[in-house]
Short mmCIF file of C-alpha atoms in Angstrom, two decimals:
data_model
loop_
_atom_site.label_atom_id
_atom_site.label_comp_id
_atom_site.label_asym_id
_atom_site.label_seq_id
_atom_site.Cartn_x
_atom_site.Cartn_y
_atom_site.Cartn_z
CA MET A 1 199.25 -50.93 86.46
CA LYS A 2 196.94 -48.49 88.27
CA LYS A 3 194.74 -46.47 85.93
CA HIS A 4 194.20 -42.77 86.54
CA ASN A 5 190.93 -41.69 84.99
CA PHE A 6 191.01 -38.03 83.68
CA TYR A 7 188.04 -38.54 81.32
CA ALA A 8 185.85 -35.39 81.01
CA GLY A 9 182.55 -37.41 81.27
CA PRO A 10 181.31 -39.97 81.75
CA SER A 11 184.15 -39.77 84.26
CA ILE A 12 185.61 -41.05 87.50
CA LEU A 13 183.32 -42.17 90.29
CA SER A 14 184.20 -42.86 93.87
CA GLU A 15 185.03 -46.49 94.84
CA TYR A 16 182.23 -46.15 97.33
CA THR A 17 179.66 -45.42 94.62
CA ILE A 18 180.95 -48.07 92.22
CA LYS A 19 181.08 -50.85 94.90
CA ASN A 20 177.59 -50.14 96.36
CA THR A 21 176.07 -49.90 92.83
CA ALA A 22 177.69 -53.23 91.76
CA ASP A 23 176.35 -54.89 94.92
CA ALA A 24 172.84 -53.55 94.23
CA VAL A 25 173.03 -54.82 90.66
CA LEU A 26 173.35 -58.33 92.19
CA ASP A 27 170.93 -57.80 95.15
CA PHE A 28 169.12 -54.61 95.71
CA ALA A 29 168.23 -53.69 99.33
CA GLY A 30 168.01 -57.35 100.31
CA THR A 31 165.11 -57.97 97.97
CA GLY A 32 166.79 -60.83 96.09
CA LEU A 33 166.25 -58.90 92.92
CA SER A 34 168.73 -56.79 90.86
CA LEU A 35 168.53 -53.02 90.85
CA LEU A 36 168.32 -53.54 87.05
CA GLU A 37 164.93 -55.35 87.40
CA ILE A 38 163.26 -53.73 90.38
CA SER A 39 160.02 -51.78 90.07
CA HIS A 40 160.51 -48.04 90.53
CA ARG A 41 157.25 -48.09 92.45
CA SER A 42 158.60 -50.53 94.99
CA LYS A 43 158.98 -49.13 98.55
CA GLU A 44 162.66 -49.90 98.39
CA PHE A 45 163.27 -47.75 95.30
CA VAL A 46 160.86 -45.04 96.31
CA ALA A 47 163.03 -44.70 99.51
CA VAL A 48 166.18 -44.24 97.26
CA MET A 49 164.50 -41.42 95.38
CA ASP A 50 163.29 -39.65 98.57
CA GLU A 51 166.66 -39.92 100.22
CA ALA A 52 168.52 -38.70 97.11
CA GLN A 53 166.31 -35.56 96.85
CA ALA A 54 166.68 -34.88 100.53
CA LEU A 55 170.49 -35.23 100.52
CA VAL A 56 170.73 -32.80 97.54
CA LYS A 57 168.78 -30.23 99.62
CA GLU A 58 170.96 -30.92 102.68
CA LEU A 59 174.31 -30.77 100.91
CA LEU A 60 173.48 -27.66 98.90
CA ASP A 61 171.57 -25.95 101.71
CA VAL A 62 168.53 -25.58 99.41
CA PRO A 63 165.98 -23.19 100.95
CA SER A 64 162.30 -23.85 101.23
CA GLY A 65 160.23 -23.17 98.06
CA TYR A 66 162.55 -25.37 95.88
CA GLU A 67 162.24 -28.89 94.72
CA VAL A 68 164.71 -31.41 93.44
CA VAL A 69 163.82 -33.59 90.39
CA PHE A 70 165.61 -36.28 88.62
CA LEU A 71 165.05 -36.16 84.92
CA GLY A 72 166.16 -37.76 81.67
CA GLY A 73 167.63 -36.16 78.55
CA GLY A 74 170.77 -34.69 79.84
CA ALA A 75 171.64 -31.05 80.19
CA SER A 76 170.90 -30.79 76.45
CA LEU A 77 167.18 -31.27 77.15
CA GLN A 78 167.42 -28.59 79.84
CA PHE A 79 168.50 -26.18 77.18
CA CYS A 80 164.91 -26.50 75.84
CA MET A 81 163.01 -27.02 79.10
CA VAL A 82 164.29 -23.86 80.74
CA PRO A 83 163.05 -21.39 78.04
CA PHE A 84 159.91 -23.53 77.59
CA ASN A 85 159.05 -23.00 81.22
CA LEU A 86 160.53 -19.57 81.97
CA LEU A 87 160.96 -17.43 78.90
CA LYS A 88 158.02 -15.08 78.44
CA LYS A 89 159.51 -12.33 76.32
CA LYS A 90 163.29 -12.10 76.71
CA ALA A 91 166.13 -14.01 78.30
CA ALA A 92 169.74 -13.03 78.92
CA TYR A 93 172.64 -15.53 78.29
CA LEU A 94 176.37 -15.43 78.92
CA GLU A 95 178.23 -17.11 76.07
CA THR A 96 181.37 -18.91 77.60
CA GLY A 97 181.70 -22.12 75.62
CA THR A 98 180.15 -24.87 73.42
CA TRP A 99 177.35 -25.77 75.81
CA ALA A 100 176.41 -22.10 76.31
CA VAL A 101 176.24 -21.76 72.55
CA ASN A 102 173.89 -24.75 72.42
CA ALA A 103 171.72 -23.38 75.26
CA ILE A 104 171.39 -20.05 73.42
CA LYS A 105 170.37 -21.81 70.11
CA GLU A 106 167.59 -23.61 71.93
CA ALA A 107 166.37 -20.44 73.84
CA LYS A 108 165.95 -18.50 70.53
CA LEU A 109 163.15 -20.90 69.57
CA PHE A 110 161.01 -19.44 72.37
CA GLY A 111 161.69 -15.79 72.49
CA GLU A 112 164.29 -12.96 72.28
CA VAL A 113 167.71 -13.81 73.58
CA ASP A 114 170.19 -11.11 74.65
CA VAL A 115 173.76 -12.53 74.68
CA VAL A 116 175.13 -9.97 77.12
CA ALA A 117 178.79 -10.95 76.60
CA SER A 118 180.83 -13.60 74.85
CA SER A 119 184.47 -14.89 74.85
CA LYS A 120 184.06 -16.68 71.56
CA GLU A 121 186.55 -14.41 69.77
CA ALA A 122 189.30 -15.75 72.07
CA ASN A 123 188.19 -19.34 71.78
CA PHE A 124 186.51 -19.11 75.13
CA THR A 125 189.72 -18.81 77.09
CA TYR A 126 188.12 -16.49 79.66
CA ILE A 127 184.92 -15.50 81.46
CA PRO A 128 183.51 -12.18 80.32
CA LYS A 129 183.29 -9.48 82.94
CA GLY A 130 181.82 -5.98 83.13
CA TYR A 131 178.67 -6.82 81.14
CA THR A 132 175.18 -5.55 81.87
CA VAL A 133 172.21 -7.88 82.31
CA PRO A 134 168.94 -6.18 81.17
CA GLU A 135 166.59 -5.78 84.08
CA ASP A 136 163.62 -6.73 81.93
CA ALA A 137 165.05 -10.20 81.26
CA ASP A 138 163.03 -13.10 82.48
CA TYR A 139 166.16 -14.76 83.67
CA PHE A 140 169.98 -14.73 83.15
CA HIS A 141 171.53 -18.04 82.17
CA ILE A 142 175.17 -19.00 82.88
CA THR A 143 177.30 -22.07 82.35
CA THR A 144 179.39 -22.17 85.47
CA ASN A 145 182.09 -24.60 84.29
CA ASN A 146 183.29 -25.09 80.69
CA THR A 147 184.61 -28.52 80.34
CA ILE A 148 186.07 -28.09 76.86
CA PHE A 149 187.93 -24.82 77.44
CA GLY A 150 188.74 -25.10 81.15
CA THR A 151 187.21 -21.95 82.54
CA GLU A 152 184.81 -21.60 85.54
CA MET A 153 182.71 -19.15 87.36
CA ARG A 154 183.23 -20.14 90.92
CA TYR A 155 180.79 -17.55 92.27
CA ASP A 156 177.09 -16.71 92.12
CA PRO A 157 176.65 -13.57 90.07
CA ASP A 158 174.97 -10.59 91.61
CA VAL A 159 172.35 -9.46 89.11
CA LYS A 160 168.78 -7.99 89.41
CA VAL A 161 167.01 -10.88 87.57
CA PRO A 162 166.62 -14.52 88.49
CA LEU A 163 169.57 -16.69 87.59
CA VAL A 164 169.51 -20.06 85.76
CA ALA A 165 172.78 -22.23 85.70
CA ASP A 166 174.00 -25.27 83.93
CA MET A 167 176.24 -26.69 86.66
CA SER A 168 176.74 -30.06 84.87
CA SER A 169 180.49 -30.25 85.61
CA ASP A 170 181.03 -28.44 88.85
CA ILE A 171 177.84 -29.09 90.94
CA PHE A 172 178.80 -30.19 94.54
CA SER A 173 182.31 -28.82 94.06
CA ARG A 174 181.63 -25.67 96.02
CA PRO A 175 178.84 -24.09 98.15
CA ILE A 176 176.11 -22.40 96.15
CA ASP A 177 173.67 -19.61 97.10
CA VAL A 178 170.69 -21.45 95.69
CA ALA A 179 168.32 -18.62 96.65
CA LYS A 180 169.76 -16.59 93.79
CA TYR A 181 168.54 -19.10 91.15
CA ASN A 182 165.27 -20.10 89.56
CA ILE A 183 166.72 -23.31 88.17
CA ILE A 184 169.97 -25.05 88.61
CA TYR A 185 170.55 -28.10 86.43
CA ALA A 186 173.27 -30.65 85.89
CA GLY A 187 173.89 -33.88 83.94
CA ALA A 188 175.06 -36.49 86.42
CA GLN A 189 178.00 -37.92 84.53
CA LYS A 190 180.67 -35.62 85.91
CA ASN A 191 180.28 -35.21 89.68
CA LEU A 192 177.41 -37.50 90.60
CA ALA A 193 176.52 -40.70 88.81
CA PRO A 194 176.75 -42.60 85.47
CA ALA A 195 175.21 -41.00 82.48
CA GLY A 196 171.43 -41.31 82.21
CA VAL A 197 170.04 -38.91 84.77
CA THR A 198 170.00 -35.16 85.19
CA ILE A 199 169.26 -33.28 88.34
CA ALA A 200 167.30 -30.06 88.51
CA ILE A 201 166.74 -27.72 91.44
CA VAL A 202 163.72 -25.60 90.73
CA ARG A 203 162.10 -22.66 92.44
CA GLU A 204 158.37 -23.61 92.43
CA GLU A 205 157.05 -20.03 92.27
CA ALA A 206 158.99 -19.40 89.09
CA LEU A 207 156.76 -21.86 87.18
CA GLY A 208 153.39 -21.37 85.56
CA HIS A 209 153.87 -17.86 84.23
CA VAL A 210 154.23 -18.49 80.53
CA ASP A 211 151.25 -18.40 78.12
CA ARG A 212 152.39 -21.23 75.90
CA ALA A 213 151.24 -24.72 76.30
CA ILE A 214 154.01 -26.93 77.66
CA PRO A 215 154.10 -30.65 76.68
CA THR A 216 153.58 -32.77 79.73
CA MET A 217 157.02 -34.23 79.89
CA LEU A 218 158.71 -30.90 79.44
CA ASP A 219 156.86 -29.21 82.28
CA TYR A 220 158.88 -29.12 85.58
CA ARG A 221 155.52 -29.07 87.45
CA THR A 222 154.74 -32.58 86.08
CA HIS A 223 157.87 -34.00 87.66
CA ILE A 224 157.58 -32.07 90.94
CA LYS A 225 154.07 -33.22 91.39
CA LYS A 226 154.95 -36.83 90.80
CA GLY A 227 158.13 -36.85 92.79
CA SER A 228 160.28 -37.58 89.67
CA MET A 229 158.14 -40.68 89.12
CA PHE A 230 155.78 -39.38 86.36
CA ASN A 231 157.57 -41.84 84.04
CA THR A 232 159.99 -44.64 84.91
CA PRO A 233 163.12 -42.93 86.16
CA PRO A 234 166.62 -44.27 85.30
CA CYS A 235 166.83 -46.33 88.41
CA LEU A 236 170.57 -47.29 88.38
CA PRO A 237 171.92 -43.81 87.79
CA VAL A 238 169.58 -42.46 90.53
CA PHE A 239 170.80 -45.22 92.91
CA SER A 240 174.47 -44.36 92.01
CA ALA A 241 173.69 -40.68 92.58
CA LEU A 242 172.42 -41.53 96.11
CA GLN A 243 175.66 -43.39 96.96
CA THR A 244 177.77 -40.41 95.71
CA LEU A 245 175.64 -38.01 97.84
CA LYS A 246 176.11 -40.32 100.92
CA TYR A 247 179.92 -40.28 100.22
CA TYR A 248 179.94 -36.51 100.01
CA LYS A 249 178.12 -36.24 103.33
CA GLN A 250 180.62 -38.68 104.91
CA LEU A 251 183.55 -36.56 103.68
CA GLY A 252 182.09 -33.48 105.37
CA GLY A 253 180.03 -31.79 102.61
CA VAL A 254 180.70 -29.41 99.78
CA LYS A 255 183.05 -27.03 101.77
CA VAL A 256 185.38 -30.02 102.35
CA LEU A 257 185.05 -30.96 98.62
CA GLU A 258 185.83 -27.41 97.62
CA LYS A 259 189.06 -27.43 99.68
CA MET A 260 190.22 -30.71 98.28
CA ASN A 261 189.47 -29.57 94.74
CA ILE A 262 191.36 -26.32 95.10
CA GLU A 263 194.39 -28.19 96.42
CA LYS A 264 194.38 -30.72 93.56
CA ALA A 265 193.96 -28.01 90.94
CA ALA A 266 196.71 -25.81 92.52
CA ILE A 267 199.40 -28.40 92.41
CA LEU A 268 198.65 -29.29 88.82
CA TYR A 269 198.51 -25.68 87.64
CA ASP A 270 201.71 -25.03 89.47
CA GLU A 271 203.42 -27.84 87.52
CA ILE A 272 202.03 -26.57 84.23
CA ASP A 273 203.36 -23.05 84.98
CA ARG A 274 206.79 -24.36 86.11
CA ASN A 275 207.36 -27.05 83.43
CA LYS A 276 209.17 -25.74 80.39
CA LEU A 277 207.20 -28.03 78.08
CA PHE A 278 203.66 -26.91 78.98
CA LYS A 279 201.37 -23.89 79.25
CA GLY A 280 197.79 -23.44 80.32
CA THR A 281 195.16 -22.34 77.85
CA ALA A 282 192.59 -20.53 80.10
CA ASN A 283 193.19 -17.10 81.57
CA VAL A 284 194.70 -17.58 84.99
CA GLU A 285 191.96 -15.74 86.85
CA ASP A 286 189.29 -18.01 85.23
CA ARG A 287 190.97 -21.39 85.48
CA SER A 288 188.61 -24.25 86.24
CA ILE A 289 189.34 -26.45 89.22
CA MET A 290 187.35 -29.25 87.47
CA ASN A 291 188.96 -29.40 84.01
CA VAL A 292 192.60 -28.39 83.66
CA CYS A 293 193.32 -27.60 80.01
CA PHE A 294 196.95 -27.25 78.80
CA VAL A 295 199.04 -27.57 75.64
CA MET A 296 202.73 -27.85 74.70
CA ASN A 297 204.70 -24.67 74.53
CA ASP A 298 205.06 -23.54 70.87
CA GLU A 299 208.71 -24.77 70.61
CA TYR A 300 207.66 -28.29 71.71
CA LYS A 301 204.45 -28.68 69.72
CA ASP A 302 205.90 -31.68 67.95
CA LEU A 303 206.11 -33.64 71.19
CA GLU A 304 202.32 -33.66 71.77
CA GLU A 305 201.63 -37.19 70.43
CA GLU A 306 204.80 -38.49 72.22
CA PHE A 307 203.62 -37.16 75.49
CA ILE A 308 200.19 -38.71 75.06
CA LYS A 309 201.82 -42.07 74.40
CA PHE A 310 204.21 -41.67 77.31
CA ALA A 311 201.43 -40.67 79.79
CA THR A 312 199.32 -43.63 78.55
CA SER A 313 202.18 -45.96 79.34
CA LYS A 314 202.22 -44.57 82.89
CA GLY A 315 198.45 -45.29 83.37
CA MET A 316 197.03 -41.85 82.57
CA VAL A 317 193.67 -42.29 80.81
CA GLY A 318 191.53 -39.68 79.03
CA ILE A 319 194.01 -36.70 79.03
CA LYS A 320 193.80 -35.78 75.34
CA GLY A 321 192.23 -32.36 74.96
CA HIS A 322 189.05 -31.64 73.07
CA ARG A 323 189.59 -30.93 69.38
CA SER A 324 188.39 -27.37 69.96
CA VAL A 325 191.51 -26.68 72.14
CA GLY A 326 193.94 -29.49 71.34
CA GLY A 327 196.65 -30.44 73.72
CA PHE A 328 195.61 -32.00 76.98
CA ARG A 329 192.79 -31.96 79.48
CA ALA A 330 192.94 -33.39 83.00
CA SER A 331 189.39 -33.60 84.39
CA ILE A 332 189.84 -33.71 88.27
CA TYR A 333 186.32 -33.94 89.55
CA ASN A 334 185.34 -34.59 93.14
CA ALA A 335 186.07 -38.33 92.96
CA MET A 336 189.66 -37.85 91.70
CA PRO A 337 192.10 -38.53 94.43
CA LYS A 338 195.05 -36.21 94.95
CA SER A 339 197.40 -39.21 94.47
CA SER A 340 196.21 -39.40 90.73
CA VAL A 341 196.93 -35.69 90.20
CA GLU A 342 200.35 -36.33 91.77
CA ALA A 343 200.92 -39.22 89.43
CA LEU A 344 200.22 -37.01 86.44
CA ILE A 345 202.58 -34.35 87.76
CA ASP A 346 205.31 -36.98 88.16
CA THR A 347 204.73 -38.04 84.54
CA MET A 348 205.03 -34.51 83.37
CA LYS A 349 208.34 -34.03 85.24
CA GLU A 350 209.76 -37.22 83.98
CA PHE A 351 208.84 -36.33 80.38
CA GLU A 352 210.47 -32.96 80.90
CA LYS A 353 213.72 -34.59 81.97
CA THR A 354 213.98 -36.53 78.82
CA HIS A 355 213.42 -33.46 76.57
#
């Protein structure tokens, strides 16, 4: 039976990425050595890192003055690195979900944090609007997509201070106006590569303005200066990221990916809204095109476990919702084919007919 991978992360990767990575594990770049044992200083791997950085810049139309670095520690380490490097007196944060909450907690270790708006009181079912960002903030931090709650900011806010964004779960899903941001960061395990590497796009002129001493490994300048090679990088995830970036370019870039993602999300949300058994959890105007969260309608709550078992029997994997929301979550990242979304829709329709 074909499996349809709806896990929120680590999550589905393209067959192109998986096959090329598997081949390199056996023989990397014709060296006769495995990717798992190659020196990161070898000319073959240095070429991988250089090409990956260049493709990020090309696909996202990154302007001059920015550098791309591949780091460890996941987005959770970025919650600390961002304020360590940028927060002088005060930072502004938008609280839209669990990961934003965690980012705010870390930033408070380094200075004043102004939470300009929050949707916590509604269990993060919407993106706040109409808030004011203080003009004396060193930066404004947003989490563009909220995997747990299924909300997304599919735009670059217009504010009078530099932006910082956690784009872990929707980077490369739409065009970005990078020039608005000081830092964009993303854990790779959603739309790019296996877990183990984090990408950061950093405006160089934003660095070096804080008075505090920054530990070497937590200073973005360290990694920029050394081309992401200050310490041994996670070679396999970086190689996989390069394969994904090549695949995105072959498809036609992020505008094509955005169109594909909108189409996939639209047909799934249409079914959720049509089907008598289900309802979406996020406000319609803020629905994510990456993570589609839905639950049973109140009168059918007792069918939740039965649907999970039925969907699993049909090859659906990873659709159980996060405990904070319950119900179901279909993560339909870039690598998710439309046919898998259609298979889930068919499963929902079949289950409806029997109830």
